CSV table of C-alpha atoms and ligand atoms in Angstrom, one decimal:
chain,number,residue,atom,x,y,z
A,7,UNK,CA,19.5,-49.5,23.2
A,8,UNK,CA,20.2,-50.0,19.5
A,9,UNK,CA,19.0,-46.9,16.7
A,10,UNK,CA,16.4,-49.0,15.1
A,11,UNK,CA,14.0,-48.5,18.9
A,12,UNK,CA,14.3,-45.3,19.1
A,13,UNK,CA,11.3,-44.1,17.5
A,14,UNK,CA,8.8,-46.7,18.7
A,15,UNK,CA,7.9,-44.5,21.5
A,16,UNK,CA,8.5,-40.7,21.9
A,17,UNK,CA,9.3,-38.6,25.2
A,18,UNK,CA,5.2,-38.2,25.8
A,19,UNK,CA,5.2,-41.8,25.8
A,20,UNK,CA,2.9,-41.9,22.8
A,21,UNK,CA,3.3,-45.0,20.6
A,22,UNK,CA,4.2,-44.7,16.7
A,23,UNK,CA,0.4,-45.6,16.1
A,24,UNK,CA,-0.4,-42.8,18.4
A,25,UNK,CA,-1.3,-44.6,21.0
A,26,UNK,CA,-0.6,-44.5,24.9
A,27,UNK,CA,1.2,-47.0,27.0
A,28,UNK,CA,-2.4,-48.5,28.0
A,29,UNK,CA,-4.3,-48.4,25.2
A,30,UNK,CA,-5.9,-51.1,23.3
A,31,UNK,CA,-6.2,-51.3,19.2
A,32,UNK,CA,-9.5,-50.3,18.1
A,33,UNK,CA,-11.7,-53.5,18.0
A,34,UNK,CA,-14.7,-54.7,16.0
A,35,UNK,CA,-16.1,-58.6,16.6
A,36,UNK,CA,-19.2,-60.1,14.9
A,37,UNK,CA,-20.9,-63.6,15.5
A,38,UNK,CA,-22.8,-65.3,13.0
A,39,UNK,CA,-20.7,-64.7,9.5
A,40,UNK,CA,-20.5,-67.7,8.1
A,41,UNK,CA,-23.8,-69.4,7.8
A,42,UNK,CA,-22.3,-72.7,6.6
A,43,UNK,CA,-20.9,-73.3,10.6
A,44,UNK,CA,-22.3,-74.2,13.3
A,45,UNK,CA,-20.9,-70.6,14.8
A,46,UNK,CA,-18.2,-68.4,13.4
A,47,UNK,CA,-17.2,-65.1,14.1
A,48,UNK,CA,-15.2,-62.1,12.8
A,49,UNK,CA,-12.8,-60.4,14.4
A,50,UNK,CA,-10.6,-56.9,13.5
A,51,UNK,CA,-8.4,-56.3,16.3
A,52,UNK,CA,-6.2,-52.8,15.0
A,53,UNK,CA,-5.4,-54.2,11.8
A,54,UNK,CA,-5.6,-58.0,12.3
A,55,UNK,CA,-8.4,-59.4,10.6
A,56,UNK,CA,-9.4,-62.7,11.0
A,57,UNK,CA,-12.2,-65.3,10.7
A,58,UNK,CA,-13.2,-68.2,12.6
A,59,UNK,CA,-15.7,-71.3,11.6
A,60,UNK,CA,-16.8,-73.7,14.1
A,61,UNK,CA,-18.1,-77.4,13.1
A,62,UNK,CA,-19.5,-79.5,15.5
A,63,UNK,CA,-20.0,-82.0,17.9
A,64,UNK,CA,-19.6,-84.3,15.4
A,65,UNK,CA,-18.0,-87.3,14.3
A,66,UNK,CA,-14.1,-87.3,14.4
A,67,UNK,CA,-12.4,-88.4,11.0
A,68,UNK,CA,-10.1,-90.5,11.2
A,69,UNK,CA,-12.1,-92.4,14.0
A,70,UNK,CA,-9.0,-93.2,15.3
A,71,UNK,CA,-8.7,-90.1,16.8
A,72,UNK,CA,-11.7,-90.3,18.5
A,73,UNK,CA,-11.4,-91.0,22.6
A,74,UNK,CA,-14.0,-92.5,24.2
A,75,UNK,CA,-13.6,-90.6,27.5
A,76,UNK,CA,-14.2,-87.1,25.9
A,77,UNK,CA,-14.7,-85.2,23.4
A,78,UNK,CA,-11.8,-83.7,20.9
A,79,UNK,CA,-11.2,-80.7,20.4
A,80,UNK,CA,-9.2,-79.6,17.0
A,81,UNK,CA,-7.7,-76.2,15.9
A,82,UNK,CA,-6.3,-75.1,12.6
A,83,UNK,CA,-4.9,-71.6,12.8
A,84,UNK,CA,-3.9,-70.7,9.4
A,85,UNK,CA,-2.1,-67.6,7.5
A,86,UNK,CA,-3.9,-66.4,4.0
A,87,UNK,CA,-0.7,-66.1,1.6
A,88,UNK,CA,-1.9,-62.4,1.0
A,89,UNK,CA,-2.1,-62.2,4.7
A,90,UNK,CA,1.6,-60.8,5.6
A,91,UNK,CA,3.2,-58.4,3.1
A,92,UNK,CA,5.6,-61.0,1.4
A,93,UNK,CA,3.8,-63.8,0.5
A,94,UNK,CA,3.6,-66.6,3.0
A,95,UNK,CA,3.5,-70.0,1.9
A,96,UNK,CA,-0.2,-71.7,2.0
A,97,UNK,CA,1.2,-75.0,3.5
A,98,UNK,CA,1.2,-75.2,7.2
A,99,UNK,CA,4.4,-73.6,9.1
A,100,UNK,CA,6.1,-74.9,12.2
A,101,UNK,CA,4.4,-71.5,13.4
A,102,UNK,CA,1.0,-72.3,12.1
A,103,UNK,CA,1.6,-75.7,13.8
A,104,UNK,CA,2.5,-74.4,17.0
A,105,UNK,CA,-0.2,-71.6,17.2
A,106,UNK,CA,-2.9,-74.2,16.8
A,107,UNK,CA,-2.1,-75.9,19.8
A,108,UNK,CA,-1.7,-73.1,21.9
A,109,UNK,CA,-5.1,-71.8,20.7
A,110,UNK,CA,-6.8,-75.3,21.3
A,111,UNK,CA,-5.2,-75.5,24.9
A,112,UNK,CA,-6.3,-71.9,25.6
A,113,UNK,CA,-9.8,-73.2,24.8
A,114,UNK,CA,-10.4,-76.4,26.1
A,115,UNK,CA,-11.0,-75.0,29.9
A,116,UNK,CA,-13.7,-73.5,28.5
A,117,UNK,CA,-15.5,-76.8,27.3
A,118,UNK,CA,-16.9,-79.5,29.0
A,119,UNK,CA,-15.0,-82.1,26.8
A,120,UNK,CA,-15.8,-84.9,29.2
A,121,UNK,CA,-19.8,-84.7,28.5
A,122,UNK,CA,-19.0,-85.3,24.7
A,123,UNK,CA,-17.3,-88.8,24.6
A,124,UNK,CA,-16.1,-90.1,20.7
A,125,UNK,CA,-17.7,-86.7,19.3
A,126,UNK,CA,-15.1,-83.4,18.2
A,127,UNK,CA,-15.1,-79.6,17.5
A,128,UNK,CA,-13.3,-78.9,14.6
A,129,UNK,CA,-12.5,-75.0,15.0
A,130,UNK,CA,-10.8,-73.5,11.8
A,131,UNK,CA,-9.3,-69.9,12.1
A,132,UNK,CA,-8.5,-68.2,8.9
A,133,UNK,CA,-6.1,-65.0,9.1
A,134,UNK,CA,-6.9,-62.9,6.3
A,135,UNK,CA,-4.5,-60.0,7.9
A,136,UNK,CA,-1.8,-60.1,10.4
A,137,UNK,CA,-0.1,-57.3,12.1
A,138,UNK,CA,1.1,-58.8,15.3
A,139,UNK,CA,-1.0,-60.5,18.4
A,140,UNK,CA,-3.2,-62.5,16.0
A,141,UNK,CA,-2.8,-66.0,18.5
A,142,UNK,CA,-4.5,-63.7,21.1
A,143,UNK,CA,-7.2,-62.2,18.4
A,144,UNK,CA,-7.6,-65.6,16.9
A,145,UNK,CA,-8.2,-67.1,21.0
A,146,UNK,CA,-10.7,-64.1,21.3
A,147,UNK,CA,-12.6,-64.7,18.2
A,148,UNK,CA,-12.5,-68.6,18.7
A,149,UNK,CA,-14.1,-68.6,21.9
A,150,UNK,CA,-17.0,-66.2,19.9
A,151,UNK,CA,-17.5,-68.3,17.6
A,152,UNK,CA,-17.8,-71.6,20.0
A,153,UNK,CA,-20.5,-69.7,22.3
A,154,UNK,CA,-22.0,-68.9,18.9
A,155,UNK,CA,-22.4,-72.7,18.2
A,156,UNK,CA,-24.8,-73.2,21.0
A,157,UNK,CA,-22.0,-75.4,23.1
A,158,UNK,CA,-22.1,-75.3,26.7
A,159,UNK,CA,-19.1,-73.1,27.9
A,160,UNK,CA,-18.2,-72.5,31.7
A,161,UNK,CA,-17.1,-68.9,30.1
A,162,UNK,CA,-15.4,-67.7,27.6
A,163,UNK,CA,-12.0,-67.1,26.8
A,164,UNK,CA,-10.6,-63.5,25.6
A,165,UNK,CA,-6.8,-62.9,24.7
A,166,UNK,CA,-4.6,-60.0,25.2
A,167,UNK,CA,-0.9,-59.2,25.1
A,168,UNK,CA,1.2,-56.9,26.7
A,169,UNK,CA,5.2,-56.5,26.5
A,170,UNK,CA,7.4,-54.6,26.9
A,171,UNK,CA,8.8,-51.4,24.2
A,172,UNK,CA,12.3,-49.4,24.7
A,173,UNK,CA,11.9,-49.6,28.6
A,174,UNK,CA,8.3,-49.1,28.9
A,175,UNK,CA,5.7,-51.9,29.7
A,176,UNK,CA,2.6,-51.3,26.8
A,177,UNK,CA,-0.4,-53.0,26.0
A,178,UNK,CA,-1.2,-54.9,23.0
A,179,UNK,CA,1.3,-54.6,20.6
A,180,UNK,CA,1.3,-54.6,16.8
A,181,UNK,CA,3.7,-55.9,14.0
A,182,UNK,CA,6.7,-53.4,14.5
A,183,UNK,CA,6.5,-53.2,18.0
A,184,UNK,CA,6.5,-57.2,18.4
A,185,UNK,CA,9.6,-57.3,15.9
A,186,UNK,CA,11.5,-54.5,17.5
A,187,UNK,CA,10.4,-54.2,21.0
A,188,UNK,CA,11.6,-56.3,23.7
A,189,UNK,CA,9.0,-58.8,25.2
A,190,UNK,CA,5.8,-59.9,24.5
A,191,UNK,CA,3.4,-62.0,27.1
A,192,UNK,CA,0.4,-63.2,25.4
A,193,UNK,CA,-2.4,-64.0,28.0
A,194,UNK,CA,-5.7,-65.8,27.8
A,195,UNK,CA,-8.1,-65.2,30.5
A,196,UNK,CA,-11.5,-66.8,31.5
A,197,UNK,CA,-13.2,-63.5,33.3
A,198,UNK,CA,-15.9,-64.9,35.8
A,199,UNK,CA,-13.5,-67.9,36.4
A,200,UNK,CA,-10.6,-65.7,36.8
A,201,UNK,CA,-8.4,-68.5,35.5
A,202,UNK,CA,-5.8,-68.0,32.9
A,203,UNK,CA,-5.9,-70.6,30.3
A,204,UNK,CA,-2.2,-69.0,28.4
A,205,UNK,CA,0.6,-67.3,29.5
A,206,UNK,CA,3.7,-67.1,27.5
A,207,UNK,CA,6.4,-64.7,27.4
A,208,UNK,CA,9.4,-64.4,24.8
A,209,UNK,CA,12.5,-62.6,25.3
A,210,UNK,CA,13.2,-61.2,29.0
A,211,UNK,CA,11.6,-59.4,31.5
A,212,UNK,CA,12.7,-58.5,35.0
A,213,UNK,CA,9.9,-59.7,37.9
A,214,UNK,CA,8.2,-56.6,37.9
A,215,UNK,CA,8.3,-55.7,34.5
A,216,UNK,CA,6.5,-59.7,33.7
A,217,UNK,CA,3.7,-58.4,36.7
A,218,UNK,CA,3.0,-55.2,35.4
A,219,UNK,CA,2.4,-56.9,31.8
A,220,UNK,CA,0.3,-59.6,33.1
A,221,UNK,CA,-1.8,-57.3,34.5
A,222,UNK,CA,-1.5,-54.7,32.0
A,223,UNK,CA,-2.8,-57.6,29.3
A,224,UNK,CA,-5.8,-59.0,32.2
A,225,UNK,CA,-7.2,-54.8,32.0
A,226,UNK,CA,-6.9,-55.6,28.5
A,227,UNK,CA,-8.5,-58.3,28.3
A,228,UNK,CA,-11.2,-57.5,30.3
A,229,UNK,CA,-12.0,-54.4,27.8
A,230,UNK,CA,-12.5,-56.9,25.2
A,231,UNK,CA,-14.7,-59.2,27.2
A,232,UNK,CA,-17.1,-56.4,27.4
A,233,UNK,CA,-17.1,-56.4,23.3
A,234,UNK,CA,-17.4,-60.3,23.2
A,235,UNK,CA,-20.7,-60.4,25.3
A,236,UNK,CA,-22.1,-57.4,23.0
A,237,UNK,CA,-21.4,-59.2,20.1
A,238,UNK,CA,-23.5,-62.0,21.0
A,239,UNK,CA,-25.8,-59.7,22.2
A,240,UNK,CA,-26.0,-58.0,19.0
A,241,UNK,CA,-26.7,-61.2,17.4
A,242,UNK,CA,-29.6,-62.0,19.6
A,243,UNK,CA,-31.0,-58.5,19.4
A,244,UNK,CA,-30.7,-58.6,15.2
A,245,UNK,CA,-33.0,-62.2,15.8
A,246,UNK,CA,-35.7,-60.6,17.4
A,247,UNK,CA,-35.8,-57.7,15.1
A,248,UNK,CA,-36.3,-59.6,12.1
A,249,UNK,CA,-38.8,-61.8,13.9
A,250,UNK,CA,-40.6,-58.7,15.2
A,251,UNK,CA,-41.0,-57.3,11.4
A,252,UNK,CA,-41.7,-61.1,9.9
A,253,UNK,CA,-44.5,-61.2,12.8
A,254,UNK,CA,-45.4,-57.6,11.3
A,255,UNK,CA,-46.1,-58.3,8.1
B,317,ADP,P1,1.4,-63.3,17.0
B,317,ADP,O1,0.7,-62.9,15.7
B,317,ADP,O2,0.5,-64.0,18.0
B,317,ADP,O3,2.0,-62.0,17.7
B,317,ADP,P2,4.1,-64.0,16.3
B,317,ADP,O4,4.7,-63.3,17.4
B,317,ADP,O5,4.6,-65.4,15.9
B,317,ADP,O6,2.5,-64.3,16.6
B,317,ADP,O7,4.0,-63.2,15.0
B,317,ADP,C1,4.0,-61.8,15.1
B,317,ADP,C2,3.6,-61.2,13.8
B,317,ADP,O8,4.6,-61.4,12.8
B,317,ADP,C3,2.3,-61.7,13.1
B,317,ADP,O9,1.1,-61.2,13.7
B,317,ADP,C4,2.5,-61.3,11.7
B,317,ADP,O10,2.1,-59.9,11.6
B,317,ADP,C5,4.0,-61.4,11.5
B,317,ADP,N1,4.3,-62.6,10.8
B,317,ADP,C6,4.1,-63.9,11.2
B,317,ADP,N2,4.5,-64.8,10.3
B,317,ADP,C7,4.9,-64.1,9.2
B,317,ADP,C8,5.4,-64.4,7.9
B,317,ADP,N3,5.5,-65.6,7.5
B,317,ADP,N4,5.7,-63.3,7.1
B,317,ADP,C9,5.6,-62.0,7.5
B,317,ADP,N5,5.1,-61.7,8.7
B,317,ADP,C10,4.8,-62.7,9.5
């Protein structure tokens, strides 16, 4: 094991962020922040921070793209220059590139693309602040945002990653961990479905290590299922409040 792992973990098997082995980043999601979408949503995920805007059904520019058969579904997943300590160039990286379609094929399940024929989704995710995980964070947030458009969903789609950290398997792992630590296996999951919609893994785990992080990230992303449905909730609840006290006056 080379020097620069060593303190990533200490002998209590507490984290350098002070967390243990299990234990997700503190989370805050929101629906309903951009009032110029159709739905959006917020998402802080430890220190990520990122925001999503969904537009559509609606007419797919260029029409060429268009399919008559279903309905298309496009992601941009992009990285604020200010986003990353050294300043990341605004035009779109091989990265940026990459994590949109991986984000757009961890939704699509989710849709029923074949009732909209010739129409598309345009979903555009904006990372203000990264600090590892955001193509889960972005997936979690995305799906948000789509079930706060209105559009029929057959569920939604929440993202976590587990890896693995000098020897131990860990849960959702930020920047420094993701740089220094061994693996990383991003999952997204469709809960009442049970279907996973990603699974990816980079660097190399031995069969039991790759189980115990697949489930380790399916707890995870269960825990953040729980937050998704209260955020809508929230939303909802905040309607009929201000209906109540309009009804009032
Ligand atoms: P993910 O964010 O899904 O973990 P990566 O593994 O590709 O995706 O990236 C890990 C982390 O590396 C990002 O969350 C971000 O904190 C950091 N990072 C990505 N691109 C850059 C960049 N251009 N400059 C500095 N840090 C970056």
């Amino acid at each position: 094991m080379s020097e620069k792992h060593e303190k990533l973990i200490d002998k209590k098997g507490i984290r350098l962020d002070g967390r243990k082995a299990d234990e997700l980043r503190p989370l805050k999601l929101e629906v309903g922040v951009i009032p110029n979408a159709d739905g959006s949503a917020y998402i802080e995920h430890g220190k990520n921070k990122i925001l999503v805007g969904v537009f559509g059904p609606r007419e797919v520019h260029p029409k060429h793209l268009s399919r008559s058969d279903r309905m298309v579904l496009k992601c941009r997943y992009h990285m604020a220059p200010f986003s990353v300590p050294e300043r990341k160039s605004p035009a779109p990286s091989r990265r940026e590139v990459e994590l949109s379609k991986v984000i757009r094929e961890s939704l699509e399940p989710a849709l029923f693309l074949e009732l909209y024929p010739r129409t598309g989704i345009d979903v555009f995710v904006e990372v203000l602040q990264a600090d590892g995980g955001t193509r889960c964070a972005s997936i979690t947030a995305a799906a948000l945002a789509l079930a706060d458009s209105g559009i029929p969903m057959r569920d939604l789609v929440v993202a976590c990653a587990a890896g693995k950290v000098e020897d131990t398997v860990v849960l959702d792992l930020y920047d420094a961990e993701d740089k220094l630590g061994a693996a990383d296996v991003p999952v997204a999951y469709m809960p009442n479905l049970n279907a996973v919609t990603l699974l990816q893994m980079d660097d190399i785990l031995k069969p039991e290590e790759f189980e115990k992080a697949v489930n380790m990230a399916m707890d995870g992303c269960k825990q953040i299922y729980t937050l998704q449905k209260e955020a809508l909730k929230n939303k909802y609840m905040k309607i009929k409040e201000e209906t109540k006290e309009e009804a009032e006056e």
